[in-house]
Coordinates of N, CA and C and ligand atoms in Angstrom, one line a residue:
M27 N 186.8 -111.0 333.9 CA 186.4 -109.8 333.2 C 184.9 -109.9 332.6
K28 N 184.2 -108.7 332.7 CA 182.9 -108.7 332.2 C 182.8 -108.8 330.7
R29 N 181.8 -109.5 330.2 CA 181.5 -109.6 328.8 C 180.9 -108.3 328.4
K30 N 181.2 -107.8 327.1 CA 180.7 -106.6 326.7 C 179.7 -106.9 325.5
V31 N 178.5 -106.5 325.7 CA 177.5 -106.8 324.7 C 176.8 -105.6 324.2
G32 N 176.7 -105.4 322.9 CA 176.0 -104.3 322.3 C 174.6 -104.6 322.0
I33 N 173.7 -103.7 322.3 CA 172.3 -103.9 321.9 C 171.9 -102.8 321.0
M34 N 171.3 -103.2 319.8 CA 170.9 -102.2 318.9 C 169.4 -102.3 318.6
G35 N 168.6 -101.4 319.1 CA 167.2 -101.4 318.9 C 166.8 -100.6 317.7
G36 N 165.7 -101.0 317.1 CA 165.2 -100.2 316.0 C 164.0 -100.9 315.3
S37 N 163.3 -100.1 314.5 CA 162.2 -100.8 313.8 C 162.8 -101.7 312.6
F38 N 163.9 -101.3 312.1 CA 164.6 -102.2 311.1 C 163.6 -102.5 310.0
D39 N 163.0 -101.5 309.4 CA 161.9 -101.6 308.5 C 162.2 -101.0 307.1
P40 N 163.2 -101.5 306.4 CA 164.0 -102.7 306.6 C 165.4 -102.3 307.2
I41 N 166.1 -103.4 307.6 CA 167.5 -103.2 308.1 C 168.3 -102.8 306.9
H42 N 169.3 -101.9 307.1 CA 170.1 -101.5 305.9 C 171.6 -101.3 306.3
I43 N 172.4 -100.9 305.4 CA 173.9 -100.8 305.6 C 174.3 -99.8 306.7
G44 N 173.5 -98.8 306.8 CA 173.7 -97.8 307.9 C 173.7 -98.4 309.3
H45 N 172.7 -99.3 309.5 CA 172.6 -100.0 310.8 C 173.9 -100.9 311.0
L46 N 174.2 -101.6 310.0 CA 175.3 -102.6 310.1 C 176.7 -101.9 310.2
V47 N 176.9 -100.8 309.5 CA 178.1 -100.1 309.7 C 178.2 -99.5 311.1
A48 N 177.2 -98.9 311.5 CA 177.2 -98.3 312.9 C 177.5 -99.4 313.9
A49 N 176.8 -100.5 313.8 CA 177.1 -101.6 314.8 C 178.5 -102.1 314.8
N50 N 179.0 -102.2 313.6 CA 180.4 -102.8 313.4 C 181.4 -101.8 313.9
E51 N 181.2 -100.5 313.7 CA 182.2 -99.5 314.2 C 182.2 -99.5 315.7
V52 N 181.0 -99.6 316.4 CA 181.0 -99.6 317.8 C 181.6 -100.9 318.3
L53 N 181.4 -102.0 317.7 CA 182.0 -103.3 318.0 C 183.5 -103.2 318.0
N54 N 184.1 -102.5 317.0 CA 185.5 -102.4 316.9 C 186.1 -101.5 317.9
I55 N 185.5 -100.3 318.1 CA 186.1 -99.3 318.9 C 186.0 -99.7 320.4
Y56 N 184.8 -100.2 320.8 CA 184.6 -100.6 322.2 C 184.9 -102.0 322.5
E57 N 185.5 -102.7 321.5 CA 185.9 -104.1 321.7 C 184.8 -105.0 322.3
L58 N 183.6 -104.9 321.7 CA 182.5 -105.7 322.2 C 182.7 -107.2 321.8
D59 N 182.1 -108.0 322.6 CA 182.1 -109.4 322.3 C 181.1 -109.8 321.2
E60 N 179.9 -109.1 321.3 CA 178.8 -109.4 320.3 C 177.9 -108.2 320.3
I61 N 177.0 -108.2 319.3 CA 176.0 -107.2 319.2 C 174.7 -107.9 318.9
I62 N 173.6 -107.6 319.6 CA 172.3 -108.2 319.4 C 171.4 -107.1 318.8
F63 N 170.8 -107.4 317.7 CA 169.9 -106.4 317.1 C 168.5 -106.8 317.6
V64 N 167.7 -105.8 318.0 CA 166.4 -106.1 318.7 C 165.3 -105.3 317.9
P65 N 164.7 -105.9 316.9 CA 163.6 -105.2 316.2 C 162.4 -104.9 317.2
T66 N 161.9 -103.8 317.1 CA 160.7 -103.4 318.0 C 159.5 -104.2 317.6
G67 N 158.6 -104.4 318.6 CA 157.4 -105.1 318.3 C 156.5 -104.2 317.6
H68 N 156.2 -103.0 318.1 CA 155.3 -102.1 317.5 C 156.1 -100.8 317.1
P69 N 156.5 -100.7 315.9 CA 157.2 -99.5 315.5 C 156.4 -98.2 315.8
P70 N 157.0 -97.2 316.2 CA 156.2 -96.0 316.5 C 155.5 -95.5 315.2
H71 N 154.4 -94.9 315.3 CA 153.6 -94.6 314.1 C 154.4 -93.7 313.2
K72 N 154.5 -94.2 311.9 CA 155.1 -93.4 310.9 C 154.3 -93.4 309.7
E73 N 154.5 -92.5 308.8 CA 153.8 -92.5 307.5 C 154.3 -93.6 306.6
G74 N 153.4 -94.0 305.7 CA 153.9 -94.9 304.6 C 153.7 -96.3 304.9
L75 N 154.0 -97.2 304.0 CA 153.8 -98.6 304.1 C 154.9 -99.2 305.0
R76 N 154.4 -100.1 305.8 CA 155.3 -100.8 306.8 C 155.3 -102.3 306.6
A77 N 156.3 -102.9 307.1 CA 156.4 -104.4 307.0 C 156.0 -104.9 308.4
D78 N 155.4 -106.1 308.3 CA 155.0 -106.8 309.5 C 156.2 -107.2 310.3
S79 N 156.0 -107.4 311.6 CA 157.1 -107.8 312.5 C 157.9 -109.0 312.0
Y80 N 157.1 -110.0 311.6 CA 157.6 -111.2 311.1 C 158.7 -111.0 310.0
H81 N 158.3 -110.1 309.0 CA 159.2 -109.8 307.9 C 160.4 -109.0 308.4
R82 N 160.2 -108.1 309.3 CA 161.4 -107.3 309.9 C 162.4 -108.2 310.6
L83 N 161.8 -109.2 311.3 CA 162.7 -110.1 312.0 C 163.5 -111.0 311.0
M84 N 162.8 -111.5 310.0 CA 163.4 -112.3 309.0 C 164.5 -111.5 308.3
M85 N 164.3 -110.3 307.9 CA 165.3 -109.5 307.2 C 166.5 -109.2 308.1
A86 N 166.2 -109.0 309.3 CA 167.4 -108.7 310.3 C 168.2 -109.9 310.4
N87 N 167.5 -111.1 310.5 CA 168.3 -112.4 310.6 C 169.1 -112.6 309.4
M88 N 168.6 -112.3 308.2 CA 169.3 -112.5 307.0 C 170.5 -111.6 306.9
A89 N 170.3 -110.4 307.4 CA 171.4 -109.3 307.3 C 172.6 -109.7 308.2
V90 N 172.4 -110.4 309.3 CA 173.5 -110.7 310.2 C 174.2 -112.0 310.0
L91 N 173.7 -112.8 309.0 CA 174.2 -114.1 308.7 C 175.7 -114.1 308.5
S92 N 176.3 -113.1 307.9 CA 177.7 -113.2 307.5 C 178.6 -112.7 308.7
N93 N 178.1 -112.3 309.8 CA 178.9 -111.8 310.9 C 178.7 -112.7 312.1
E94 N 179.7 -113.4 312.6 CA 179.5 -114.3 313.7 C 179.3 -113.6 315.0
K95 N 179.6 -112.3 315.0 CA 179.4 -111.5 316.3 C 178.0 -110.8 316.3
F96 N 177.3 -110.9 315.3 CA 176.0 -110.2 315.2 C 174.9 -111.3 315.3
S97 N 173.8 -111.0 316.1 CA 172.7 -111.8 316.2 C 171.4 -111.0 316.3
V98 N 170.3 -111.6 316.3 CA 169.0 -110.9 316.4 C 168.2 -111.5 317.5
S99 N 167.5 -110.7 318.3 CA 166.6 -111.2 319.3 C 165.2 -110.9 319.0
D100 N 164.3 -111.8 319.3 CA 162.8 -111.6 319.0 C 162.1 -111.1 320.3
I101 N 162.9 -110.8 321.3 CA 162.4 -110.4 322.6 C 161.3 -109.4 322.6
E102 N 161.4 -108.4 321.7 CA 160.3 -107.4 321.6 C 159.2 -107.7 320.6
V103 N 159.6 -108.4 319.6 CA 158.6 -108.8 318.5 C 157.6 -109.8 319.1
K104 N 158.1 -110.7 320.0 CA 157.1 -111.7 320.4 C 156.2 -111.2 321.6
N105 N 156.6 -110.0 322.1 CA 155.8 -109.4 323.1 C 154.5 -108.7 322.5
P106 N 153.3 -109.2 322.9 CA 152.1 -108.6 322.3 C 151.9 -107.1 322.7
G107 N 152.4 -106.7 323.9 CA 152.2 -105.4 324.3 C 153.3 -104.4 323.8
K108 N 153.2 -103.2 324.3 CA 154.2 -102.2 323.9 C 155.5 -102.6 324.6
S109 N 156.6 -102.5 323.8 CA 157.9 -102.9 324.5 C 158.6 -101.6 324.9
Y110 N 159.1 -101.6 326.2 CA 159.9 -100.5 326.6 C 161.3 -101.0 326.7
T111 N 162.3 -100.1 326.4 CA 163.7 -100.5 326.4 C 164.0 -100.9 327.9
L112 N 163.4 -100.3 328.8 CA 163.7 -100.6 330.2 C 163.4 -102.1 330.5
N113 N 162.2 -102.6 330.1 CA 161.9 -104.0 330.3 C 162.9 -104.9 329.5
T114 N 163.2 -104.5 328.3 CA 164.1 -105.3 327.4 C 165.5 -105.4 328.1
M115 N 166.0 -104.3 328.6 CA 167.3 -104.3 329.2 C 167.3 -105.1 330.5
R116 N 166.1 -105.1 331.3 CA 166.0 -105.9 332.5 C 166.1 -107.4 332.1
E117 N 165.4 -107.7 331.0 CA 165.4 -109.1 330.5 C 166.8 -109.5 330.2
F118 N 167.5 -108.7 329.4 CA 168.9 -109.0 329.0 C 169.8 -109.2 330.2
H119 N 169.6 -108.4 331.2 CA 170.4 -108.5 332.4 C 170.2 -109.9 333.1
K120 N 168.9 -110.3 333.1 CA 168.6 -111.6 333.7 C 169.2 -112.8 332.9
L121 N 169.2 -112.6 331.5 CA 169.7 -113.7 330.7 C 171.3 -113.7 330.7
Y122 N 171.9 -112.6 330.7 CA 173.4 -112.5 330.6 C 173.9 -112.0 331.9
K123 N 174.5 -112.9 332.7 CA 175.1 -112.4 333.9 C 176.6 -111.9 333.6
N124 N 177.1 -111.1 334.5 CA 178.4 -110.6 334.4 C 178.7 -109.9 333.1
T125 N 177.8 -109.1 332.7 CA 177.9 -108.5 331.4 C 177.6 -107.0 331.5
E126 N 178.4 -106.3 330.7 CA 178.2 -104.8 330.6 C 177.5 -104.6 329.2
F127 N 176.4 -103.8 329.3 CA 175.7 -103.6 328.0 C 175.9 -102.2 327.5
Y128 N 176.0 -102.2 326.1 CA 176.2 -100.9 325.4 C 175.0 -100.8 324.5
F129 N 174.2 -99.8 324.7 CA 173.0 -99.6 323.8 C 173.4 -98.6 322.7
I130 N 173.3 -99.2 321.5 CA 173.8 -98.4 320.3 C 172.6 -97.7 319.6
T131 N 172.8 -96.4 319.4 CA 171.7 -95.7 318.6 C 172.5 -94.8 317.6
G132 N 171.7 -94.2 316.7 CA 172.3 -93.1 315.9 C 172.1 -91.8 316.6
T133 N 172.8 -90.7 316.2 CA 172.7 -89.5 316.9 C 171.3 -88.9 316.8
D134 N 170.6 -89.2 315.8 CA 169.2 -88.7 315.7 C 168.3 -89.3 316.8
A135 N 168.6 -90.6 317.2 CA 167.7 -91.3 318.2 C 168.1 -91.0 319.6
V136 N 169.4 -90.7 319.8 CA 169.8 -90.6 321.2 C 169.2 -89.3 321.9
I137 N 169.0 -88.3 321.0 CA 168.5 -87.0 321.6 C 167.0 -87.1 322.0
D138 N 166.4 -88.3 321.6 CA 165.0 -88.5 321.9 C 164.9 -89.2 323.3
L139 N 166.0 -89.5 323.9 CA 166.0 -90.2 325.2 C 165.0 -89.7 326.3
P140 N 164.9 -88.3 326.4 CA 164.0 -87.8 327.4 C 162.6 -88.2 327.2
N141 N 162.2 -88.6 326.0 CA 160.8 -89.1 325.7 C 160.6 -90.6 326.0
W142 N 161.7 -91.3 326.3 CA 161.6 -92.7 326.5 C 160.9 -92.9 327.9
H143 N 160.4 -94.1 328.1 CA 159.9 -94.5 329.4 C 161.0 -94.7 330.4
E144 N 160.9 -93.9 331.5 CA 161.9 -94.0 332.6 C 163.4 -93.9 332.1
P145 N 163.8 -92.9 331.5 CA 165.2 -92.8 330.9 C 166.2 -93.0 332.0
E146 N 166.0 -92.5 333.2 CA 166.9 -92.5 334.3 C 167.3 -94.0 334.6
K147 N 166.2 -94.8 334.7 CA 166.4 -96.3 335.0 C 167.1 -97.0 333.8
V148 N 166.8 -96.6 332.6 CA 167.4 -97.2 331.4 C 168.9 -96.9 331.4
L149 N 169.2 -95.7 331.7 CA 170.6 -95.2 331.7 C 171.5 -95.9 332.8
K150 N 170.8 -96.4 333.8 CA 171.6 -97.2 334.8 C 171.9 -98.6 334.4
L151 N 171.1 -99.1 333.4 CA 171.3 -100.5 333.0 C 172.2 -100.7 331.8
C152 N 172.6 -99.6 331.1 CA 173.5 -99.7 330.0 C 174.1 -98.4 329.7
R153 N 175.3 -98.5 329.0 CA 175.9 -97.3 328.5 C 175.3 -97.0 327.2
F154 N 175.3 -95.7 326.7 CA 174.8 -95.4 325.4 C 175.9 -95.0 324.5
I155 N 175.9 -95.5 323.3 CA 176.9 -95.1 322.3 C 176.0 -94.6 321.1
A156 N 176.2 -93.3 320.8 CA 175.4 -92.7 319.6 C 176.4 -92.6 318.4
A157 N 176.1 -93.3 317.4 CA 176.9 -93.2 316.2 C 176.5 -92.1 315.3
S158 N 177.4 -91.3 314.8 CA 177.1 -90.1 314.0 C 176.3 -90.5 312.8
R159 N 175.4 -89.6 312.5 CA 174.4 -89.8 311.4 C 174.2 -88.5 310.7
P160 N 174.2 -88.4 309.4 CA 173.9 -87.1 308.7 C 172.6 -86.6 309.1
G161 N 172.5 -85.3 309.2 CA 171.2 -84.7 309.5 C 171.2 -83.9 310.8
I162 N 172.2 -84.2 311.6 CA 172.3 -83.4 312.9 C 173.8 -83.3 313.2
S163 N 174.1 -82.0 313.6 CA 175.6 -81.8 313.8 C 176.0 -82.3 315.1
I164 N 177.3 -82.7 315.2 CA 177.9 -83.2 316.4 C 177.7 -82.2 317.6
E165 N 177.9 -80.9 317.3 CA 177.8 -79.8 318.3 C 176.4 -79.9 318.9
E166 N 175.4 -80.0 318.0 CA 174.0 -80.0 318.5 C 173.7 -81.2 319.4
V167 N 174.2 -82.3 318.9 CA 174.0 -83.6 319.7 C 174.7 -83.5 321.0
S168 N 176.0 -83.0 321.0 CA 176.7 -82.9 322.3 C 176.0 -82.1 323.3
E169 N 175.5 -80.9 322.8 CA 174.7 -80.0 323.7 C 173.5 -80.8 324.3
K170 N 172.8 -81.5 323.5 CA 171.6 -82.2 324.0 C 172.0 -83.3 324.9
I171 N 173.1 -84.0 324.6 CA 173.5 -85.1 325.4 C 173.9 -84.6 326.8
N172 N 174.6 -83.4 326.9 CA 174.9 -82.8 328.2 C 173.7 -82.5 329.0
E173 N 172.7 -82.0 328.3 CA 171.4 -81.8 329.0 C 170.8 -83.1 329.6
I174 N 170.8 -84.1 328.7 CA 170.3 -85.4 329.2 C 171.1 -85.9 330.4
K175 N 172.4 -85.8 330.3 CA 173.2 -86.3 331.5 C 172.9 -85.5 332.7
K176 N 172.6 -84.2 332.6 CA 172.3 -83.4 333.7 C 171.0 -83.9 334.3
M177 N 170.0 -84.1 333.4 CA 168.7 -84.5 333.9 C 168.7 -85.9 334.5
F178 N 169.3 -86.9 333.8 CA 169.1 -88.3 334.2 C 170.4 -89.0 334.6
G179 N 171.6 -88.4 334.5 CA 172.8 -89.1 334.8 C 173.2 -90.0 333.7
G180 N 174.0 -91.0 334.0 CA 174.3 -92.0 333.0 C 175.5 -91.7 332.2
N181 N 175.8 -92.6 331.2 CA 177.0 -92.5 330.4 C 176.6 -92.6 329.0
I182 N 176.8 -91.5 328.2 CA 176.5 -91.4 326.8 C 177.6 -90.9 326.0
D183 N 178.1 -91.7 325.1 CA 179.2 -91.2 324.2 C 178.7 -91.0 322.8
I184 N 179.4 -90.1 322.1 CA 179.2 -90.0 320.7 C 180.3 -90.6 320.0
L185 N 180.1 -91.4 319.0 CA 181.2 -92.1 318.2 C 181.1 -91.6 316.7
Q186 N 182.1 -91.0 316.3 CA 182.2 -90.6 314.9 C 182.5 -91.8 314.0
I187 N 181.6 -92.0 313.1 CA 181.8 -93.2 312.2 C 181.7 -92.7 310.7
P188 N 182.1 -93.5 309.7 CA 181.9 -93.0 308.3 C 180.4 -92.8 308.1
M189 N 180.0 -91.6 307.9 CA 178.6 -91.3 307.8 C 177.9 -91.7 306.6
L190 N 176.8 -92.3 306.7 CA 176.0 -92.9 305.6 C 174.6 -92.3 305.6
Q191 N 174.3 -91.6 304.5 CA 172.9 -91.0 304.5 C 172.0 -92.0 303.9
I192 N 171.7 -93.0 304.8 CA 170.8 -94.1 304.4 C 169.7 -94.2 305.5
S193 N 168.5 -94.3 305.0 CA 167.4 -94.5 306.0 C 166.4 -95.5 305.5
S194 N 165.7 -96.2 306.4 CA 164.7 -97.1 306.0 C 163.5 -96.3 305.3
T195 N 163.3 -95.1 305.7 CA 162.2 -94.3 305.1 C 162.5 -94.2 303.6
D196 N 163.7 -93.8 303.3 CA 164.1 -93.6 301.9 C 164.0 -95.0 301.1
I197 N 164.5 -96.0 301.8 CA 164.4 -97.3 301.1 C 163.0 -97.8 300.8
R198 N 162.1 -97.6 301.8 CA 160.7 -98.0 301.6 C 160.1 -97.2 300.4
E199 N 160.5 -95.9 300.3 CA 160.0 -95.1 299.3 C 160.5 -95.6 297.9
R200 N 161.8 -96.0 297.9 CA 162.3 -96.5 296.6 C 161.5 -97.8 296.2
F201 N 161.2 -98.7 297.1 CA 160.5 -99.9 296.7 C 159.1 -99.5 296.3
R202 N 158.5 -98.5 296.9 CA 157.1 -98.1 296.6 C 157.1 -97.6 295.2
T203 N 158.1 -96.8 294.8 CA 158.1 -96.2 293.5 C 158.9 -97.0 292.4
G204 N 159.5 -98.1 292.8 CA 160.2 -98.9 291.9 C 161.6 -98.4 291.5
T205 N 162.2 -97.6 292.4 CA 163.5 -97.1 292.2 C 164.5 -98.0 292.8
S206 N 165.6 -98.3 292.2 CA 166.6 -99.2 292.7 C 167.2 -98.8 294.1
A207 N 167.2 -99.7 295.0 CA 167.8 -99.5 296.3 C 169.1 -100.3 296.5
K208 N 169.6 -100.8 295.4 CA 170.8 -101.6 295.4 C 171.9 -101.0 296.2
Y209 N 172.7 -101.8 296.9 CA 173.9 -101.4 297.7 C 173.6 -100.5 298.9
L210 N 172.3 -100.2 299.1 CA 172.0 -99.5 300.4 C 171.6 -100.5 301.5
L211 N 171.3 -101.7 301.0 CA 171.0 -102.7 302.0 C 171.6 -104.1 301.5
P212 N 171.7 -105.1 302.4 CA 172.3 -106.3 301.9 C 171.4 -106.9 300.8
E213 N 172.1 -107.5 299.8 CA 171.4 -108.0 298.6 C 170.4 -109.0 299.0
C214 N 170.6 -109.9 300.0 CA 169.6 -110.9 300.4 C 168.3 -110.2 300.9
V215 N 168.5 -109.1 301.6 CA 167.4 -108.3 302.1 C 166.6 -107.7 301.0
E216 N 167.3 -107.2 300.0 CA 166.7 -106.6 298.8 C 165.8 -107.6 298.1
Q217 N 166.4 -108.8 298.0 CA 165.7 -109.9 297.3 C 164.5 -110.4 298.0
Y218 N 164.7 -110.4 299.4 CA 163.5 -110.8 300.2 C 162.3 -109.8 300.1
I219 N 162.7 -108.5 300.0 CA 161.6 -107.5 299.9 C 160.9 -107.7 298.5
I220 N 161.7 -107.9 297.5 CA 161.1 -108.0 296.1 C 160.2 -109.3 296.1
K221 N 160.8 -110.4 296.6 CA 160.1 -111.7 296.5 C 158.7 -111.6 297.3
N222 N 158.7 -110.9 298.4 CA 157.5 -110.8 299.2 C 156.7 -109.6 299.0
G223 N 157.0 -108.8 298.0 CA 156.2 -107.6 297.6 C 156.1 -106.6 298.7
L224 N 157.1 -106.5 299.6 CA 157.0 -105.5 300.7 C 157.1 -104.1 300.2
Y225 N 156.5 -103.2 300.9 CA 156.6 -101.8 300.7 C 156.0 -101.4 299.3
R226 N 155.1 -102.2 298.8 CA 154.4 -101.9 297.6 C 152.9 -101.5 297.9
E227 N 152.3 -100.7 297.0 CA 151.0 -100.3 297.2 C 150.0 -101.5 297.4
E228 N 150.1 -102.4 296.4 CA 149.2 -103.6 296.5 C 149.9 -104.7 297.2
K229 N 149.3 -105.1 298.3 CA 149.9 -106.2 299.1 C 149.6 -107.5 298.5
C230 N 150.6 -108.4 298.6 CA 150.4 -109.8 298.1 C 149.6 -110.6 299.2
P231 N 148.4 -111.1 298.9 CA 147.6 -111.7 299.9 C 148.3 -112.9 300.6
R232 N 149.0 -113.6 299.7 CA 149.7 -114.9 300.2 C 150.6 -114.5 301.4
N233 N 151.3 -113.4 301.3 CA 152.2 -113.0 302.4 C 151.4 -112.6 303.7
E234 N 150.3 -112.0 303.5 CA 149.5 -111.6 304.7 C 149.0 -112.9 305.4
D235 N 148.6 -113.9 304.7 CA 148.1 -115.1 305.3 C 149.2 -115.7 306.1
R236 N 150.5 -115.7 305.5 CA 151.6 -116.3 306.2 C 151.9 -115.6 307.5
C237 N 151.7 -114.3 307.5 CA 152.1 -113.5 308.7 C 151.1 -113.8 309.9
E238 N 149.9 -114.3 309.6 CA 148.9 -114.4 310.7 C 149.4 -115.3 311.8
Y239 N 150.0 -116.4 311.5 CA 150.4 -117.3 312.5 C 151.7 -116.9 313.2
A240 N 152.4 -116.0 312.5 CA 153.7 -115.6 313.1 C 153.5 -114.3 313.9
Y241 N 153.9 -114.2 315.0 CA 153.9 -113.0 315.8 C 152.7 -112.1 315.6
Ligands
ATP28 P1 163.2 -94.9 309.6 O1 163.6 -94.0 308.5 O2 162.1 -95.8 309.4 O3 163.2 -94.1 311.0 P2 166.0 -95.6 310.2 O4 166.8 -95.7 309.0 O5 166.1 -94.4 311.1 O6 164.4 -95.9 309.8 P3 165.6 -97.2 312.6 O7 165.2 -98.6 312.6 O8 164.7 -96.1 312.9 O9 166.2 -96.9 311.1 O10 167.0 -97.0 313.4 C1 167.4 -97.9 314.4 C2 168.7 -97.3 315.0 O11 169.7 -97.2 314.0 C3 168.4 -95.8 315.5 O12 169.2 -95.7 316.7 C4 169.0 -95.0 314.4 O13 169.5 -93.7 314.8 C5 170.2 -95.8 313.9 N1 170.5 -95.6 312.5 C6 169.7 -95.8 311.4 N2 170.3 -95.5 310.3 C7 171.6 -95.0 310.6 C8 172.7 -94.5 309.8 N3 172.6 -94.4 308.5 N4 173.8 -94.2 310.5 C9 173.8 -94.3 311.9 N5 172.8 -94.8 312.6 C10 171.7 -95.1 312.0
MG29 MG1 164.6 -93.9 312.5

């Protein structure tokens, strides 16, 4: 029988409970053997303060410590160029033989598939599972997914999960303004952010030095 491996891509800036719950629900329902979180090397340009790849990778590793079926890959972070999911999936297929891949996204992210690099080829390399996320209705997502399937083929499911209105954008804003983000993210990740002064207006120079040699 083929191994079933979930891949969850994202900027994870920072990783939060919404990511972990979505991954765990997909793991349960699709009976996956494991899930690999893959932080992006170059997060798409967004407003506001961002954390270095090194810190995003560290936080993701800390967040998965308590789950033996979760791990983190640095495949995209260590790549100096722009990472395309197509290349990442090709690499995973080389590394893991006899494996069926499930690419996990939120419903907000899956509807952006037509803007990805070569969506048709990506859809041939993995099934997509879109976990429900507040902000977009299931009807709207289903309609968009049907259009995507018509355009590119492939297999895309929507999975209804306990919805959590948590986003990294909101969490970054909380750290910037000094509002508590407790319980929205793992406690160790919260402490890592505080210790390293991430998402604050004034950057801690010590941390920037440390990042230079890493990725
Ligand atoms: P940002 O606000 O910076 O965009 P984010 O919270 O959306 O951050 P990402 O790293 O962009 O987190 O998301 C990675 C993947 O996780 C995406 O596919 C996204 O849809 C999904 N995701 C993020 N938060 C949730 C959530 N609360 N519920 C379900 N899926 C989520
Ligand atoms: Mg996002």
